[in-house]
Tab-separated table of C-alpha atoms in Angstrom:
chain	number	residue	atom	x	y	z
P	1	MET	CA	-0.024	-0.004	0.413
P	2	ALA	CA	1.419	3.023	-1.059
P	3	SER	CA	1.529	5.795	1.516
P	4	GLY	CA	-0.737	8.096	1.904
P	5	ASP	CA	-4.015	6.071	-0.014
P	6	ARG	CA	-6.203	5.367	3.162
P	7	GLN	CA	-6.565	8.859	2.944
P	8	ARG	CA	-6.832	9.259	-0.631
P	9	THR	CA	-9.736	9.751	-2.908
P	10	TRP	CA	-8.780	10.134	-6.437
P	11	PHE	CA	-6.801	7.290	-7.714
P	12	PRO	CA	-5.406	7.285	-11.526
P	13	GLU	CA	-8.244	4.833	-12.959
P	14	MET	CA	-10.662	7.005	-11.585
P	15	VAL	CA	-9.163	10.331	-12.969
P	16	GLU	CA	-9.125	8.183	-16.299
P	17	VAL	CA	-12.902	7.575	-16.446
P	18	LEU	CA	-13.521	11.560	-15.029
P	19	ARG	CA	-11.528	12.408	-18.584
P	20	ALA	CA	-12.821	10.112	-20.643
P	21	ASP	CA	-16.864	10.720	-19.544
P	22	TRP	CA	-16.836	14.335	-19.478
P	23	ARG	CA	-18.720	16.362	-21.570
P	24	PRO	CA	-19.204	20.087	-20.985
P	25	GLU	CA	-23.152	20.020	-21.746
P	26	MET	CA	-23.912	16.807	-19.085
P	27	SER	CA	-27.351	17.456	-17.300
P	28	TRP	CA	-26.918	17.640	-13.987
P	29	ALA	CA	-28.455	14.367	-13.514
P	30	GLU	CA	-25.899	12.832	-15.858
P	31	ILE	CA	-22.970	14.728	-13.748
P	32	ILE	CA	-24.816	12.724	-10.606
P	33	ALA	CA	-24.779	9.536	-12.766
P	34	LEU	CA	-20.615	10.036	-13.155
P	35	ARG	CA	-20.233	10.555	-9.358
P	36	ASP	CA	-21.859	7.391	-8.451
P	37	GLN	CA	-20.056	5.939	-10.605
P	38	LEU	CA	-17.160	7.483	-9.471
P	39	ASP	CA	-17.737	6.868	-5.904
P	40	ASP	CA	-18.719	3.218	-6.663
P	41	MET	CA	-14.914	3.304	-8.551
P	42	LEU	CA	-13.355	4.493	-4.865
P	43	LYS	CA	-15.051	2.168	-3.032
P	44	GLY	CA	-14.066	-1.018	-5.118
P	45	ILE	CA	-10.149	0.203	-5.114
P	46	ARG	CA	-10.505	0.818	-1.269
P	47	LYS	CA	-11.901	-2.873	-0.902
P	48	LEU	CA	-9.531	-4.615	-3.067
P	49	ARG	CA	-6.822	-2.924	-2.046
P	50	ASN	CA	-8.046	-3.596	1.357
P	51	LEU	CA	-7.404	0.278	2.379
P	52	GLN	CA	-9.450	0.674	5.644
P	53	PRO	CA	-9.676	4.139	6.316
P	54	VAL	CA	-8.524	6.205	9.106
P	55	THR	CA	-11.591	5.910	11.466
P	56	THR	CA	-13.265	7.819	14.578
P	57	SER	CA	-16.403	6.739	16.619
P	58	THR	CA	-18.732	8.930	17.417
P	59	LEU	CA	-22.743	8.904	17.986
P	60	CYS	CA	-25.534	9.013	14.825
P	61	PRO	CA	-27.326	12.049	15.606
P	62	CYS	CA	-30.456	10.897	14.312
P	63	CYS	CA	-30.646	7.708	16.595
P	64	ASN	CA	-27.942	8.283	19.007
P	65	GLU	CA	-26.287	4.649	18.213
P	66	PRO	CA	-22.519	4.207	17.399
P	67	MET	CA	-21.357	5.339	13.995
P	68	VAL	CA	-17.724	5.363	11.940
P	69	GLN	CA	-16.915	7.451	10.184
P	70	GLY	CA	-13.946	6.969	7.653
P	71	ALA	CA	-12.675	8.636	4.564
P	72	ARG	CA	-15.350	10.207	2.360
P	73	GLY	CA	-16.486	9.487	-0.871
P	74	VAL	CA	-16.997	11.252	-3.962
P	75	SER	CA	-19.288	14.234	-3.942
P	76	VAL	CA	-20.707	16.438	-6.784
P	77	ARG	CA	-18.571	19.132	-5.530
P	78	ALA	CA	-15.270	17.397	-5.693
P	79	THR	CA	-16.470	15.779	-9.207
P	80	ILE	CA	-16.731	19.679	-10.285
P	81	LEU	CA	-13.167	20.479	-8.701
P	82	ALA	CA	-11.580	17.305	-9.984
P	83	LEU	CA	-12.110	18.917	-13.554
P	84	ASN	CA	-9.779	21.870	-13.198
P	85	ARG	CA	-7.202	19.924	-10.485
P	86	PHE	CA	-6.400	17.487	-13.452
P	87	GLY	CA	-6.553	19.822	-16.506
P	88	ILE	CA	-10.282	18.299	-17.681
P	89	VAL	CA	-11.559	21.813	-17.344
P	90	PRO	CA	-10.288	25.328	-17.426
P	91	ALA	CA	-10.711	27.179	-13.767
P	92	ASN	CA	-13.433	29.931	-15.076
P	93	GLU	CA	-15.611	27.259	-16.290
P	94	VAL	CA	-15.161	25.064	-12.766
P	95	LYS	CA	-16.127	28.484	-10.620
P	96	PHE	CA	-19.264	28.458	-13.267
P	97	LEU	CA	-19.994	25.134	-12.704
P	98	GLU	CA	-19.814	25.418	-8.765
P	99	LYS	CA	-21.725	28.228	-8.748
P	100	THR	CA	-24.609	26.786	-10.644
P	101	TRP	CA	-24.509	23.290	-8.869
P	102	ASN	CA	-24.665	25.185	-5.396
P	103	LYS	CA	-27.666	27.312	-6.807
P	104	HIS	CA	-29.557	24.114	-8.214
P	105	ARG	CA	-28.698	22.568	-4.747
P	106	ARG	CA	-30.474	25.052	-3.151
P	107	GLU	CA	-33.436	25.129	-5.198
P	108	THR	CA	-33.820	21.215	-5.319
P	109	GLY	CA	-32.927	20.626	-1.190
P	110	ILE	CA	-30.800	17.813	-2.698
P	111	ASN	CA	-27.827	17.063	-1.052
P	112	LEU	CA	-23.550	16.956	-1.579
P	113	ASN	CA	-24.000	13.806	-3.508
P	114	GLY	CA	-26.799	14.628	-5.627
P	115	LYS	CA	-29.069	12.271	-3.226
P	116	PRO	CA	-32.708	13.740	-1.410
P	117	PRO	CA	-31.782	14.956	2.355
P	118	HIS	CA	-31.495	12.064	4.761
P	119	ASN	CA	-34.869	11.839	6.606
P	120	ARG	CA	-34.712	11.412	10.262
P	121	ALA	CA	-37.946	9.497	10.480
P	122	VAL	CA	-37.117	7.391	7.749
P	123	HIS	CA	-33.957	6.552	9.939
P	124	ALA	CA	-35.372	6.240	13.563
P	125	THR	CA	-38.058	4.082	11.956
P	126	ALA	CA	-35.989	1.607	10.139
P	127	LYS	CA	-33.921	1.373	13.718
P	128	GLY	CA	-37.380	0.373	15.245
P	129	GLY	CA	-37.407	4.319	16.204
P	130	ALA	CA	-40.400	6.498	16.930
């Protein structure tokens, strides 16, 4: 295992997919689908290489049960910022994308990954709570 791989988010094979699949005319649904694909790749890489993230234990704010927080996944914003980081899209276009993403999130109420917000009532019900 290379030094730092436990905290790493962008592996070379993920950058290749981002570079190959990115198109300037992508809709938010397509960008979110690309984010999903990259996040799944990251999880697969971590599992395949047995990369256990550095973890901290805390209690879930919804159900107060222990939960482990490890290395983060790939958010839509991380996907957008990676476009410039890896030289796929110029900085001014990334800045515009980031602004429009924030506006889209505010208008739709979706989370950082492009999904509906976490519903605490559903979470508590799933855990056998109220």
